[in-house]
Steps between C-alpha positions, in 0.01 A plus 500: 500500500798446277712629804339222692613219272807630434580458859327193571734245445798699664266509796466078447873440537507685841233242669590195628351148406236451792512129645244195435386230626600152388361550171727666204220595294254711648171559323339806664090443442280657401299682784787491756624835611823622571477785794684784375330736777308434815310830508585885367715683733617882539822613293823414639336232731630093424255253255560078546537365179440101580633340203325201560349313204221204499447278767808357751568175386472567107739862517537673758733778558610507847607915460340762500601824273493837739616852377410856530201620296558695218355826639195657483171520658241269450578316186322256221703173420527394150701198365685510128414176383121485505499192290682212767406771846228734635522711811242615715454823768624301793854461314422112423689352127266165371636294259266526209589119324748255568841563422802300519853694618737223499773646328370836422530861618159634576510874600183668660474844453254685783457880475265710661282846446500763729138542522592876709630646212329255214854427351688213417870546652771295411673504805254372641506164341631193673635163330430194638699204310456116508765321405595144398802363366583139413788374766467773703695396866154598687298224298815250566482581845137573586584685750356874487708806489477836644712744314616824720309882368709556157534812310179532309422688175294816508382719194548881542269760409771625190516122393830427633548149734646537840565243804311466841558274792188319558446351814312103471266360768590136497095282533502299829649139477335210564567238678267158618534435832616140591681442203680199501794563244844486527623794698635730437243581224546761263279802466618768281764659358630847597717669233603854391565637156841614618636166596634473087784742560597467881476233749190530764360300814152447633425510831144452657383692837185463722329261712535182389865575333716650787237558762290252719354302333897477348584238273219472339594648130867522349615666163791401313731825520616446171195382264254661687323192544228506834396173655305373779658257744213302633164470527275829571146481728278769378297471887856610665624755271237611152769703288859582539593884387851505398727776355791380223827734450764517261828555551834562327830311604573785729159485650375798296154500443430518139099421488258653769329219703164322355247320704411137503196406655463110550140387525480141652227308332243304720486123482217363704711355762254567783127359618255744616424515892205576646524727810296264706506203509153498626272748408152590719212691385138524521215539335092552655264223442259525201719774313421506178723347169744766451579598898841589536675275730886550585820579300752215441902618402745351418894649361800420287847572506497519109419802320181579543525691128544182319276181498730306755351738746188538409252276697154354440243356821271248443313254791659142496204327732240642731388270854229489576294436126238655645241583380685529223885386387522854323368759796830724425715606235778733463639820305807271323691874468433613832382230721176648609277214625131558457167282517392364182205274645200547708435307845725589731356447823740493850225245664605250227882594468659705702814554299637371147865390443636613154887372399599828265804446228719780353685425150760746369576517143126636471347178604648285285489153587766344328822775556341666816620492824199421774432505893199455714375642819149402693225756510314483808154687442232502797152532439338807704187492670203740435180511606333265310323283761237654750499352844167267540361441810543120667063473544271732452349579874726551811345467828588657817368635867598765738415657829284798509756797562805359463707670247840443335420069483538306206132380432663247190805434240430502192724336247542512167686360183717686253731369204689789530880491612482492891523813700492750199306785489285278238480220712378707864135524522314854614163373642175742448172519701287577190150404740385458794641763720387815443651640830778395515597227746734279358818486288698249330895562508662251335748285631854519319622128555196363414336740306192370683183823597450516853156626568541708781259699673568881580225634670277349773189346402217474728297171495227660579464710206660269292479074563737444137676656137491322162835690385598458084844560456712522188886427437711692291883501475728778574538588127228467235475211277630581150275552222252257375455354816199530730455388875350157504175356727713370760674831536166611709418270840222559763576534859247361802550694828345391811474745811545336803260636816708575836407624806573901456557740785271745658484868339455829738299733261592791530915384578628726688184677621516829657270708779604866678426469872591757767789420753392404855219283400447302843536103493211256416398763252348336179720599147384311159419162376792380286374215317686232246312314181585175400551482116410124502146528378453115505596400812319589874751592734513754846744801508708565832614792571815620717744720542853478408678856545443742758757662600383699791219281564232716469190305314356167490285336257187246539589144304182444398393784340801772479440770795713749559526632838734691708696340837704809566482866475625638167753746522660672184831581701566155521845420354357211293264796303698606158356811387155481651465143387488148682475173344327157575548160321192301580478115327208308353504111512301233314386160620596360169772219405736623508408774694549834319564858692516885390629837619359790469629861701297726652639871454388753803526848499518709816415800582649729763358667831641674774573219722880614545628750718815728406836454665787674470838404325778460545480349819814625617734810452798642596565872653769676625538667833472866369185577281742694196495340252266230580137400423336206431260446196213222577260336286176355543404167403156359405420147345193635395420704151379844396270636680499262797903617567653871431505756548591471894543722781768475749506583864743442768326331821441679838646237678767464651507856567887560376421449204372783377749673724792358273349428176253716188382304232439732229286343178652525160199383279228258480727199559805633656605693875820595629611445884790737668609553797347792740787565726859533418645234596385118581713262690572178331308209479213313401149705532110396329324786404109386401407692234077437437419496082170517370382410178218618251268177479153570492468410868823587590794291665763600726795339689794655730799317372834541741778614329856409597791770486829419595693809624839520447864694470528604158777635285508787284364281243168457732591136531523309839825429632494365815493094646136551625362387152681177508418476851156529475437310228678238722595127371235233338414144642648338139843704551519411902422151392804523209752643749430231774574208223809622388597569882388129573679366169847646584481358861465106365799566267700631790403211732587253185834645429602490883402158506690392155779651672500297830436175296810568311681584792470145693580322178818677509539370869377136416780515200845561710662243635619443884858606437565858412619553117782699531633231771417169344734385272254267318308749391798716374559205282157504407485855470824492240368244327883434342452115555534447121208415278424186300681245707378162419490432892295758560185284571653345781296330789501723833387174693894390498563831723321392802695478776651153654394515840138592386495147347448157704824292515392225239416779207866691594705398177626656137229537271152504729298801386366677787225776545652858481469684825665661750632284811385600783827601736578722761627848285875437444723849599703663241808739569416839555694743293600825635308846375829614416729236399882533426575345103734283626214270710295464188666177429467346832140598525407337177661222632332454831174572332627159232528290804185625682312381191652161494397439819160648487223213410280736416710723218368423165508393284540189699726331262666207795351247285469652133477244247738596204387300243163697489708795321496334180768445255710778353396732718681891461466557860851452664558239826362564826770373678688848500301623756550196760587658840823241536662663178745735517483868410875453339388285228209732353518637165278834591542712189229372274288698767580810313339345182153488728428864440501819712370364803743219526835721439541624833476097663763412239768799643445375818588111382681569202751723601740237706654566812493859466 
């Protein structure tokens, strides 16, 4: 203990003074704790010292104290100076009465006990020492300062001192967010016990200093001083971790790096929202105070941890006040809305409008922040109304045996929310119909019971129904609620008389008779009742399906007798059977009819003679390999058919001669050939077959076999087969169609063709093409196109002499024809003409033309002026027969095309 004083105040000088608010004096009550340790920890592991005394505003000591425990396990703290400070297990110092520090040295001495080894160690102890000195630059400044890990004191176990580098963990700064100051504002100081003997400089890293967000906090290099340069928003960025380094002039670091951590302070700078503006819910009808309804939320930005973000509900006005201006109220922490008041009923009010507010700063009216949203809550329907019926009897009438018709609607009322399982009705017959001949399905629109009936009811049996039905709804009421009186109704139902249709008793009715029964034999009376008891009426009888016509019946009173022999191989028999529809008719209004079927079994007797099948065969010439298998045939059954016996017949005489007929059983023979070999063609062989009836039946059936060439294969190969089966009527018939068909197209094409041959003839004209030179013009068609004097009038071409004197004179239109003239003769060109008389001929033929009245295109007396003005077609007067051939400008014949080239040698070539 002596070791521990003696050291105490050496250990005092080493600590530096710890920073303050605004006050100087600081007067540490009684009560308030100073954290020296959060919790025990393991050796060699890091304790927070907070040195952090009373409340912020009065003292407050922005740093915290950190260092390396003093070893050891699990230890006990235990403070010097029990008479000013206590310690508890959790590490905690408490002032024990006011004291005053202003200008005093105040060193706390904390030790601990190794409670492993039940030993006090004295290296184990650790000082912590409060300091205040009159003047000191911290209390000028009041700015807080961090002082870099410093070489701290340590006893050894031999009692000797010796120095350790401690390492500090600076508390987390604080900053309000908002803050308004003049910028930039200091926040601490950063120094380092070496800066007395060598020049340092500060520096700051992290975000916030040099990385995004940059800018935001500077140090002075020099004093160390850190600084923020405007205003922080805790709901962008919470806390800032930063890392400050010191550095010699060389850039030497001389202190390892210590951590800031900036906590920005909430200011309630933000409303809360809601996240709806409008918020539905619902809530059943006649739930009980208490009924949880819906959630309402709302959220702010601020911290949540503090009371700027802490929110409180409450219900601001409720629409409709009814019943009540209080049915709701809410959870003001949570904003749970439940029912606080009885009556809530959906057929009054089918929804309530509540206006909900939210208040930060834990509801407090006068700092708090507030917002509204609307709270839309709809009122549910149960079952709380039964459906009543409209009156209490119904009253309806039906038709005896009609079924599936409404017989009457019956309607009801209920509160309920429309078409909801507890508004639709389920309708009950509870009396009245003990077999079951009507239902009520219930309409879905309407919700309305349609009485319907299901099963025919007989007026005779039954003239009307009192029916008691009941309505229910699709779910059951809820509890405490019964179905009223008017739930229950009566129903009146009439049956309506008609006039019903005969019934054949037995329908069908059946009788066994024996085939062959001769006609005008006498069979059964089939007799109808009339199920209309009430009413006198006469029953006529007749028959409506027979299909072989066998039977008739009496209209009066229903005999059944035969008009034709019955025969059970008749193809309208199905197995043994044969069917009659006879009809019974009332007298009544309307008249009313019935059907009933008589069913008649036949029996069989031997009225059928065997034949033989097949009819007809095939057989080679030679006998090897052939033989034919027969069958007999019998319409008639067992014992009145096989087994049969077969015979060949004695006449003709050959054919015994060329044919044996050897039996193979009961029902089947086999016919060969006797001799060796049988000319082809078409032979019947009657073969006689007998059958086993108890007066027995034959019949010689003629069997045809067609005798042919065969091949090795035993099949026939010759043209005699086709031959013989020759052509039928329908094919002869097809074949002379076709033949008569292609005949009228021949005749029509020959006669297209001769049609089309004179309209060739009426087409050419009197002069012969290649000859006439108007129709080489024509022909060419190199006249030139688009002309404007193109529609010219051919009446100006008439020739003079046609006309009568008085009418002979320049511009008369004329009609266009030809004159009639004696044929004018042109110069005959040699077959073989020399070149050099081509000129001359063209010449002659030039005049010939001139002179020839009847050369068109009769232009003696064309009228210029009908061309038109501007016309592209060159002057006529070229071609006059008076001009010269000397004069003529021939080579834009050349320009005309191919056909033209060889006329333009001829006159464009000059005297050569």
């Amino acid at each position: 203990e002596d070791s521990i004083i003696g050291i105490k105040h050496s250990l005092c000088a080493l600590v530096s003074a710890l920073p303050f608010g605004d006050k100087t004096v600081c007067d540490v009550c009684t009560g308030r704790a100073v954290s020296v340790g959060q919790k025990l920890l393991q050796r060699n592991k890091r304790l927070s010292w907070p040195a952090r005394i009373a409340d912020a505003g009065v003292c407050l000591l922005s740093s915290t104290v950190s260092f390396l425990d003093c070893g050891g396990g699990e230890v006990w703290f235990q403070v010097e100076d029990k008479h000013d400070f206590s310690v508890n297990e959790d590490g905690g110092v408490y002032a024990l009465h006011h004291l005053n520090l202003l200008g005093k040295e105040k060193a706390v001495l904390v030790y601990a006990h190794d409670l492993h080894t039940k030993q006090l160690n004295i290296h184990d102890a650790c000082l912590l020492s409060l300091q205040v000195k009159p003047g000191d630059a911290t209390l000028t400044q009041q700015v807080p300062e961090i002082l870099f890990p410093w070489r701290s004191v340590v006893v050894r176990g031999d009692g000797t001192l010796r120095r350790v580098k401690r390492d500090w963990v600076i508390p987390p700064i604080n900053v309000p967010e908002n803050s308004r100051g003049q910028f930039p504002e200091d926040l601490v100081r950063i120094r380092s016990d070496r800066d007395k003997n060598r020049m340092l400089r500060y520096s700051v890293t992290g975000p916030g200093a040099d990385q995004p967000p940059t800018g935001i906090f500077i140090i002075n290099p020099i004093s160390g001083q850190l600084s923020v340069t405007k205003p922080l928003d805790r709901e962008h960025i919470s806390n800032f971790h930063l890392r400050a380094h010191a550095v010699d002039l060389n850039g030497n670091q001389v202190e390892n790096p210590i951590d800031i951590v900036i906590n920005v302070i909430d200011q309630n700078d933000n409303r809360p929202e809601f996240t709806h503006s409008i918020f539905n819910g619902s809530v059943p009808e006649g739930s009980k105070p208490g009924s949880f309804v819906m959630t309402v939320t709302a959220v702010d930005k601020d911290d949540p941890k503090t009371a700027n973000g802490m929110l409180r509900y409450k219900i601001l006005s409720q629409n409709p006040q009814s019943p009540s201006s209080n049915m709701f109220t809410i959870n003001n922490k949570t904003g749970d809305i439940i029912t606080v008041a009885a009556g809530l009923d959906r057929e009054k009010v089918t929804q309530y409008t509540l206006i909900i507010q939210a208040t930060d700063m834990e509801g407090n009216p006068t700092y708090g922040l507030s917002n509204t949203a609307t709270t839309v809550i709809r009122i549910t329907d149960v079952n709380d109304n039964a459906p009543e019926f409209t009156t209490e009897t119904f009253f309806g009438e039906v038709h005896e045996n009609r079924v599936n018709v409404i017989v009457a609607n019956l309607t009801v009322t209920d509160k309920d929310q429309p078409h909801t399982p507890a508004w639709s009705a389920v309708y009950r017959i509870i009396a009245g119909d003990p077999t079951g001949r009507f239902s009520i399905p219930t309409d879905p629109t309407t919700n309305e019971g349609l009485l319907t009936v299901v099963k025919p009811i007989d007026y005779e049996s039954t003239r009307s129904f009192m029916l008691t039905v009941e309505a229910e709804n699709e779910v059951t009421l809820v509890r405490g609620i019964h179905l009223p009186r008017q739930s229950t109704a009566t129903v009146s139902v009439r049956i309506l008389d008609l006039n019903e249709s005969p019934e054949f008793r037995p329908n069908p009715k059946s009788m066994r008779l024996e085939e062959g029964l001769s006609a005008g034999s006498m069979l059964t009376t089939f007799t109808a009742q009339d199920p209309d008891r009430y009413m006198r009426q006469t029953i006529r009888y007749s028959k409506m399906y027979d299909p072989a016509n066998w039977l008739e019946i009496n209209p009066a009173n229903g005999q059944i007798s035969t008009i034709a022999i019955l025969d059970r191989e008749s193809p309208y028999i199905k197995n043994n059977h044969y069917n009659v529809t006879f009809m019974a008719s009332d007298n009544g209004t309307p008249p009313a009819s019935g059907t009933g079927t008589l069913q008649i079994y036949l029996t069989d007797i031997n009225d059928n003679a065997p034949h033989v099948f097949p009819l007809e065969v095939e057989m080679c010439e030679r006998p090897e390999p052939n033989a034919l298998n027969l069958t007999a045939s019998d319409p008639d059954l067992s014992p009145n058919a096989g087994p049969f016996a077969f015979e060949l017949a004695n006449r003709p005489s050959d054919v015994r001669r060329n044919w044996t007929l050897h039996r193979l059983n009961g029902e089947h023979a086999q016919l060969r050939l006797r001799i060796g070999f049988l000319a082809s063609g078409l032979y019947e062989v009657p073969i006689t077959i007998t059958d086993s009836g108890n007066l027995p039946m034959s019949n010689t059936s003629y069997l045809r076999v067609k005798v042919c060439q065969c091949d090795h294969h035993g099949d026939c190969v010759d043209m005699e087969r086709i031959i013989a089966a020759g052509l039928g009527t329908g094919a002869i018939i097809a074949i002379l169609i076709c033949i008569i068909i292609l005949l009228v197209l021949v005749l029509l094409f020959v006669m297209w063709m001769k049609r089309r041959d004179k309209e060739r003839q009426a087409k050419q004209l009197l002069i012969d093409p290649e000859d006439d030179v108007r129709d080489n013009i024509l022909k060419y068609d190199e006249e030139g196109g688009g002309e404007e004097d193109q529609d010219y009038d051919l009446s100006q071409l008439q020739q003079p002499d046609a006309l009568e004197p008085e009418c002979v004179k320049v511009g008369i239109r004329r009609l266009d024809e030809r004159p009639l003239h004696h044929d004018h003769q042109y110069p005959l060109r040699s077959a073989a003409p020399h070149p050099g008389d081509i000129g001359d001929f063209i010449h002659e033929g030039l005049k010939a033309a001139d002179n020839d009245p009847t050369a068109p295109p009769y232009d003696s007396l064309l009228v210029f002026d009908y061309e038109g003005s501007g016309s592209t077609a060159g002057s006529l007067s070229s071609l006059h027969s008076s001009s010269s051939c000397g004069d003529q400008d021939y080579d834009y014949l050349g320009d005309w095309g191919p056909r033209f080239r060889k006329l333009a040698d001829l006159y464009g070539g000059g005297d050569d």
